[in-house]
């Protein structure tokens, strides 16, 4: 049951649904890179979750490699386990078994399902409904201790714990109970076009000026920031409104500066001075990532080989858990 290292096992899952933005980078990826040596990490690219809503096959393939390449380019070490969910069949196999132990009522209460299915409930896929059971399988297969997620995923981790406990009670100690690892005070980057809303992939799809993407070219970054919402005041003044605060937050997070410093730096300055400084900082942070990304994507075969290699190394661990469960329920 114990992993080979003494570091706690962390499992994180990210959907290859395209368009990683500055919020994902500053709020998540950058912290994972910073903390990667503290944990025994598994970074899973959850393509099976992505197909719970309609996808263009070519785009899915592309987004999957993009995500892997952006991770490596951002500084996730090649020694960390990063793999594609569908490369390890045990995920789908355990998910099925868990689905047979998760009551419909639990799944019906999931807010993400309610939001994603919306008024199209009858037409949304059975996969979208069963999604939390697949996520539970991802986590439970590796005896995970911590799962870094956003607040929105807390309910799914609770369901994971509930189904694990239910099966442990019935069959003995099958699973390690995971805990969510939710950033206490991570960056919360807001939309450039509307600083009342969190920067998100879905809003970005509707309004191109909403988000800066990690792979945006410098001139695109400048254009989006030039149009970002500010305040009705003639210059930067404190307390600043949400638009200016968001720009300062982006700047501050990238530069690692505290509020007092940025207030002194920009108080009384024009919005264009602020926006230029934010653009410079964002471009400086993203340019090396984009360069490494392009290098990595020139050799997709090597990237796929890397992902396959990680999947091969993880498969025995996943299969050990799967077998334990299969035996417990009477499937072998
Ligand atoms: P998502 O794109 O919602 O699946 O989020 C992936 C990761 O990025 C999660 O850890 C989120 O908490 C983080 N994240 C998403 N949007 C933002 C944002 N606007 N600001 C900060 N972190 C974010
Ligand atoms: N549901 C998660 C999200 O949309 C993605 C995910 C799938 C995940 N499996 C996971 C996250 C396992 C953490 C652990 O963000």
Coordinates of C-alpha atoms and ligand atoms in Angstrom, one line a residue:
X1 CA 0.0 0.0 0.0
X2 CA 2.9 2.4 0.8
X3 CA 4.6 4.2 -2.1
X4 CA 8.3 3.6 -2.5
X5 CA 9.2 7.1 -1.3
X6 CA 8.2 8.5 2.1
X7 CA 6.8 11.6 0.6
X8 CA 3.0 11.8 0.7
X9 CA 1.3 10.8 -2.6
X10 CA -0.4 13.7 -4.4
X11 CA -2.7 13.0 -7.3
X12 CA -3.8 15.9 -9.5
X13 CA -6.0 15.6 -12.6
X14 CA -6.4 18.1 -15.3
X15 CA -8.7 18.0 -18.2
X16 CA -7.2 18.5 -21.7
X17 CA -10.1 20.7 -22.8
X18 CA -7.8 23.5 -24.2
X19 CA -7.0 27.0 -23.3
X20 CA -4.9 27.0 -20.1
X21 CA -5.0 30.6 -18.9
X22 CA -3.1 32.9 -16.6
X23 CA -5.4 31.9 -13.7
X24 CA -4.5 28.3 -14.1
X25 CA -0.8 29.2 -14.3
X26 CA -0.7 31.6 -11.3
X27 CA -3.2 29.8 -9.2
X28 CA -2.2 26.2 -9.8
X29 CA 0.7 25.2 -12.1
X30 CA 3.2 27.6 -10.7
X31 CA 2.6 26.4 -7.2
X32 CA 2.8 22.7 -8.3
X33 CA 6.2 23.4 -9.9
X34 CA 7.3 25.2 -6.7
X35 CA 6.2 22.4 -4.4
X36 CA 6.9 19.4 -6.6
X37 CA 9.8 18.1 -4.5
X38 CA 7.8 17.9 -1.3
X39 CA 5.4 15.2 -2.7
X40 CA 5.3 12.0 -4.6
X41 CA 3.3 13.5 -7.4
X42 CA 1.1 12.0 -10.1
X43 CA 0.0 14.5 -12.8
X44 CA -2.8 12.9 -14.7
X45 CA -4.2 14.2 -18.0
X46 CA -7.8 13.1 -17.7
X47 CA -8.9 12.6 -21.2
X48 CA -11.7 10.2 -20.2
X49 CA -13.3 13.0 -18.2
X50 CA -13.0 15.4 -21.1
X51 CA -15.2 13.2 -23.4
X52 CA -18.1 13.5 -21.0
X53 CA -19.0 16.5 -23.1
X54 CA -18.8 16.6 -26.9
X55 CA -15.2 17.0 -28.2
X56 CA -13.7 17.3 -31.6
X57 CA -11.4 14.3 -31.8
X58 CA -8.5 16.1 -33.5
X59 CA -8.8 19.0 -31.0
X60 CA -8.8 16.5 -28.1
X61 CA -5.6 14.9 -29.4
X62 CA -4.0 18.3 -29.8
X63 CA -5.1 19.6 -26.4
X64 CA -3.8 16.5 -24.7
X65 CA -0.3 16.9 -26.0
X66 CA -0.5 20.7 -25.4
X67 CA -1.3 20.2 -21.8
X68 CA 1.6 17.8 -21.3
X69 CA 3.9 20.1 -23.1
X70 CA 2.8 23.2 -21.1
X71 CA 3.4 21.3 -17.9
X72 CA 6.9 20.3 -18.8
X73 CA 7.5 23.8 -20.2
X74 CA 6.3 25.3 -17.0
X75 CA 8.9 23.4 -15.0
X76 CA 7.2 20.2 -14.0
X77 CA 10.2 17.8 -13.8
X78 CA 10.5 14.9 -16.1
X79 CA 11.1 12.8 -13.1
X80 CA 7.5 13.4 -11.9
X81 CA 4.9 10.9 -13.1
X82 CA 2.8 12.5 -15.8
X83 CA 0.5 10.4 -17.9
X84 CA -2.7 10.2 -19.9
X85 CA -5.6 8.6 -18.0
X86 CA -6.8 6.5 -20.9
X87 CA -3.4 4.8 -21.2
X88 CA -4.1 2.9 -17.9
X89 CA -7.2 0.8 -18.4
X90 CA -7.5 0.3 -14.6
X91 CA -9.1 3.8 -14.3
X92 CA -12.1 2.8 -16.4
X93 CA -12.3 -0.6 -14.8
X94 CA -12.3 0.6 -11.2
X95 CA -14.7 3.4 -12.2
X96 CA -17.2 0.8 -13.3
X97 CA -17.0 -1.1 -10.0
X98 CA -17.3 2.2 -8.0
X99 CA -20.3 3.2 -10.1
X100 CA -22.0 0.0 -8.9
X101 CA -21.5 1.1 -5.3
X102 CA -22.3 4.8 -5.6
X103 CA -26.0 5.5 -5.1
X104 CA -27.6 7.6 -7.9
X105 CA -28.7 10.0 -5.2
X106 CA -25.1 10.9 -4.4
X107 CA -24.4 11.7 -8.0
X108 CA -27.6 13.7 -8.4
X109 CA -26.5 16.0 -5.6
X110 CA -23.3 17.0 -7.4
X111 CA -23.4 20.7 -8.2
X112 CA -20.9 20.3 -11.1
X113 CA -23.3 17.9 -12.8
X114 CA -26.2 20.2 -12.2
X115 CA -24.3 23.1 -13.7
X116 CA -22.8 21.3 -16.6
X117 CA -25.9 19.5 -17.6
X118 CA -28.1 22.5 -17.1
X119 CA -31.3 22.5 -18.9
X120 CA -30.0 19.8 -21.2
X121 CA -30.1 17.2 -18.4
X122 CA -32.0 14.6 -20.4
X123 CA -29.6 14.9 -23.3
X124 CA -26.3 15.1 -21.3
X125 CA -24.2 11.9 -21.4
X126 CA -24.4 9.1 -18.8
X127 CA -20.6 9.7 -18.5
X128 CA -21.2 13.2 -17.3
X129 CA -23.4 11.9 -14.6
X130 CA -20.9 9.1 -13.6
X131 CA -17.9 11.5 -13.8
X132 CA -17.3 11.7 -10.0
X133 CA -17.0 7.9 -9.9
X134 CA -14.2 8.0 -12.5
X135 CA -12.6 10.8 -10.5
X136 CA -12.8 8.7 -7.4
X137 CA -11.1 5.8 -9.3
X138 CA -8.3 8.1 -10.4
X139 CA -7.6 9.0 -6.8
X140 CA -8.1 5.7 -5.1
X141 CA -6.0 3.6 -7.5
X142 CA -2.8 5.2 -6.2
X143 CA -3.5 5.3 -2.4
X144 CA -3.5 9.1 -2.7
X145 CA -3.1 11.2 0.4
X146 CA -3.7 14.7 -1.0
X147 CA -5.6 16.0 -4.0
X148 CA -4.9 19.6 -5.0
X149 CA -8.1 21.1 -6.4
X150 CA -10.1 24.2 -6.6
X151 CA -13.0 24.8 -4.2
X152 CA -15.4 23.6 -6.9
X153 CA -14.0 20.1 -6.7
X154 CA -14.3 19.6 -3.0
X155 CA -17.6 17.9 -3.3
X156 CA -16.1 15.3 -5.6
X157 CA -13.4 14.6 -3.1
X158 CA -16.0 14.1 -0.5
X159 CA -17.9 11.7 -2.7
X160 CA -14.5 9.8 -3.2
X161 CA -14.1 9.5 0.5
X162 CA -17.7 8.4 1.0
X163 CA -17.5 5.6 -1.5
X164 CA -14.1 4.5 -0.2
X165 CA -15.5 4.4 3.3
X166 CA -18.6 2.6 2.3
X167 CA -16.5 -0.1 0.5
X168 CA -13.9 -0.3 3.4
X169 CA -16.8 -0.9 5.8
X170 CA -18.2 -3.7 3.7
X171 CA -15.0 -5.3 2.5
X172 CA -12.2 -4.3 4.9
X173 CA -9.4 -1.8 4.3
X174 CA -9.4 -1.5 0.5
X175 CA -8.7 2.2 0.1
X176 CA -6.7 5.0 1.6
X177 CA -8.9 8.0 2.3
X178 CA -7.7 11.1 0.4
X179 CA -8.0 14.7 1.5
X180 CA -8.5 17.8 -0.6
X181 CA -5.6 20.2 -0.7
X182 CA -7.2 23.5 -1.3
X183 CA -4.9 26.6 -1.6
X184 CA -5.7 28.8 1.4
X185 CA -4.7 32.1 -0.1
X186 CA -3.7 31.3 -3.7
X187 CA -4.0 33.9 -6.4
X188 CA -7.5 34.3 -7.6
X189 CA -7.2 35.9 -11.0
X190 CA -10.3 37.6 -12.3
X191 CA -11.5 38.2 -15.9
X192 CA -9.9 41.1 -17.7
X193 CA -13.3 42.1 -19.2
X194 CA -15.2 41.7 -16.0
X195 CA -13.2 41.6 -12.7
X196 CA -16.3 40.4 -10.8
X197 CA -15.9 37.0 -12.4
X198 CA -13.1 34.5 -11.9
X199 CA -11.0 34.0 -15.0
X200 CA -12.3 30.8 -16.6
X201 CA -12.1 28.7 -19.7
X202 CA -15.8 28.8 -20.3
X203 CA -16.1 32.6 -20.1
X204 CA -13.0 33.0 -22.3
X205 CA -14.8 31.0 -25.0
X206 CA -17.5 33.6 -25.1
X207 CA -15.4 36.7 -24.8
X208 CA -11.9 36.8 -26.3
X209 CA -10.8 39.6 -24.1
X210 CA -11.7 37.7 -20.9
X211 CA -8.5 35.7 -20.4
X212 CA -4.8 35.7 -21.3
X213 CA -3.8 32.2 -22.4
X214 CA -0.5 30.7 -21.5
X215 CA 0.3 30.4 -25.2
X216 CA -0.8 33.9 -26.2
X217 CA 1.7 35.8 -28.3
X218 CA 3.2 39.0 -26.7
X219 CA 1.2 41.3 -28.9
X220 CA -2.0 39.5 -27.9
X221 CA -1.1 39.8 -24.2
X222 CA -0.6 43.6 -24.7
X223 CA -3.8 44.0 -26.6
X224 CA -5.9 42.2 -24.1
X225 CA -4.3 44.1 -21.2
X226 CA -4.8 47.4 -23.0
X227 CA -8.5 46.7 -23.1
X228 CA -8.8 45.3 -19.6
X229 CA -11.4 47.0 -17.4
X230 CA -10.0 49.6 -14.9
X231 CA -11.8 52.1 -12.7
X232 CA -13.6 55.3 -13.2
X233 CA -10.8 57.2 -11.4
X234 CA -8.4 59.3 -13.5
X235 CA -5.3 57.4 -12.3
X236 CA -4.3 54.5 -9.9
X237 CA -5.7 55.4 -6.5
X238 CA -6.3 53.4 -3.4
X239 CA -8.5 51.7 -2.4
X240 CA -8.6 50.7 -6.1
X241 CA -11.6 49.1 -7.8
X242 CA -11.7 45.4 -8.8
X243 CA -10.3 45.9 -12.3
X244 CA -7.2 47.7 -11.1
X245 CA -6.8 45.4 -8.1
X246 CA -6.8 42.4 -10.4
X247 CA -4.1 43.9 -12.6
X248 CA -2.0 44.6 -9.5
X249 CA -2.7 41.1 -8.2
X250 CA -1.4 39.6 -11.5
X251 CA 1.7 41.9 -11.4
X252 CA 2.3 41.2 -7.7
X253 CA 2.0 37.5 -8.0
X254 CA 4.4 37.2 -10.9
X255 CA 6.9 39.6 -9.3
X256 CA 6.6 38.2 -5.8
X257 CA 6.0 41.6 -4.4
X258 CA 3.8 42.6 -1.4
X259 CA 0.9 45.0 -1.6
X260 CA 2.7 47.9 0.0
X261 CA 5.4 47.8 -2.6
X262 CA 3.0 47.8 -5.6
X263 CA 0.9 50.5 -4.1
X264 CA 4.0 52.7 -3.8
X265 CA 5.1 51.7 -7.3
X266 CA 1.8 52.6 -9.0
X267 CA 0.0 55.0 -6.8
X268 CA -0.8 58.2 -8.8
X269 CA 0.4 56.5 -12.1
X270 CA -1.8 56.4 -15.2
X271 CA -3.6 53.2 -16.2
X272 CA -1.4 52.9 -19.3
X273 CA 1.7 52.8 -17.1
X274 CA 0.2 50.1 -15.0
X275 CA -1.0 48.1 -18.0
X276 CA 2.4 48.3 -19.7
X277 CA 4.1 47.1 -16.5
X278 CA 1.6 44.2 -16.2
X279 CA 2.1 43.3 -19.8
X280 CA 5.9 43.3 -19.5
X281 CA 5.7 41.1 -16.4
X282 CA 3.3 38.6 -18.0
X283 CA 5.3 38.4 -21.2
X284 CA 8.5 37.9 -19.2
X285 CA 6.9 35.1 -17.3
X286 CA 5.3 33.4 -20.4
X287 CA 8.0 33.8 -23.0
X288 CA 10.4 31.1 -21.6
X289 CA 7.4 28.8 -21.1
X290 CA 6.3 29.3 -24.7
X291 CA 9.8 28.8 -26.0
X292 CA 10.2 25.5 -24.2
X293 CA 6.7 24.5 -25.2
X294 CA 7.5 25.0 -28.9
X295 CA 10.7 22.9 -28.5
X296 CA 8.8 20.1 -26.8
X297 CA 6.1 20.2 -29.5
X298 CA 8.6 19.8 -32.3
X299 CA 9.0 16.2 -31.1
X300 CA 5.6 14.8 -30.4
X301 CA 6.9 11.3 -30.7
X302 CA 9.3 11.9 -27.8
X303 CA 6.5 13.5 -25.8
X304 CA 4.1 10.6 -26.3
X305 CA 6.9 8.2 -25.4
X306 CA 7.5 10.1 -22.2
X307 CA 3.8 9.9 -21.3
X308 CA 3.6 6.2 -22.3
X309 CA 6.6 5.4 -20.2
X310 CA 5.1 7.0 -17.1
X311 CA 1.8 5.1 -17.7
X312 CA 3.8 1.9 -17.9
X313 CA 5.6 2.6 -14.7
X314 CA 2.3 3.4 -12.9
X315 CA 0.3 0.5 -14.3
X316 CA 1.5 -2.1 -11.7
X317 CA 0.4 0.1 -8.8
X318 CA -2.9 0.8 -10.4
X319 CA -3.4 -2.9 -11.1
X320 CA -2.5 -3.9 -7.6
X321 CA -5.4 -1.8 -6.2
X322 CA -7.7 -2.9 -9.0
X323 CA -7.0 -6.6 -8.2
X324 CA -7.6 -6.0 -4.5
X325 CA -11.0 -4.5 -5.3
X326 CA -11.9 -7.2 -7.8
X327 CA -11.1 -9.9 -5.3
X328 CA -13.1 -8.2 -2.5
X329 CA -16.2 -7.9 -4.6
X330 CA -15.9 -11.4 -6.0
X331 CA -14.8 -10.7 -9.6
X332 CA -11.7 -12.9 -9.2
Ligands
LIG1 P1 -9.9 24.5 -13.9 O1 -9.4 25.2 -15.2 O2 -11.1 25.2 -13.3 O3 -10.0 23.0 -14.0 O4 -8.8 24.8 -12.9 C1 -7.5 24.2 -12.9 C2 -6.7 24.7 -11.7 O5 -6.5 26.1 -11.9 C3 -7.4 24.6 -10.3 O6 -6.4 24.3 -9.4 C4 -8.0 26.0 -10.1 O7 -8.1 26.3 -8.7 C5 -7.0 26.9 -10.8 N1 -7.7 28.1 -11.3 C6 -8.6 28.1 -12.3 N2 -9.0 29.4 -12.5 C7 -8.3 30.2 -11.7 C8 -8.3 31.6 -11.5 N3 -9.1 32.4 -12.2 N4 -7.4 32.1 -10.6 C9 -6.6 31.3 -9.9 N5 -6.6 29.9 -10.0 C10 -7.5 29.4 -10.9
LIG2 N1 -12.7 17.0 -12.1 C1 -11.4 17.6 -12.1 C2 -11.6 19.1 -12.7 O1 -12.4 19.3 -13.5 C3 -10.4 16.9 -12.9 C4 -10.1 15.6 -12.3 C5 -10.3 14.3 -12.8 C6 -9.3 15.4 -11.1 N2 -9.8 13.4 -12.0 C7 -9.2 14.0 -10.9 C8 -8.8 16.2 -10.2 C9 -8.5 13.4 -9.9 C10 -8.1 15.7 -9.1 C11 -8.0 14.3 -8.9 O2 -10.9 20.0 -12.3

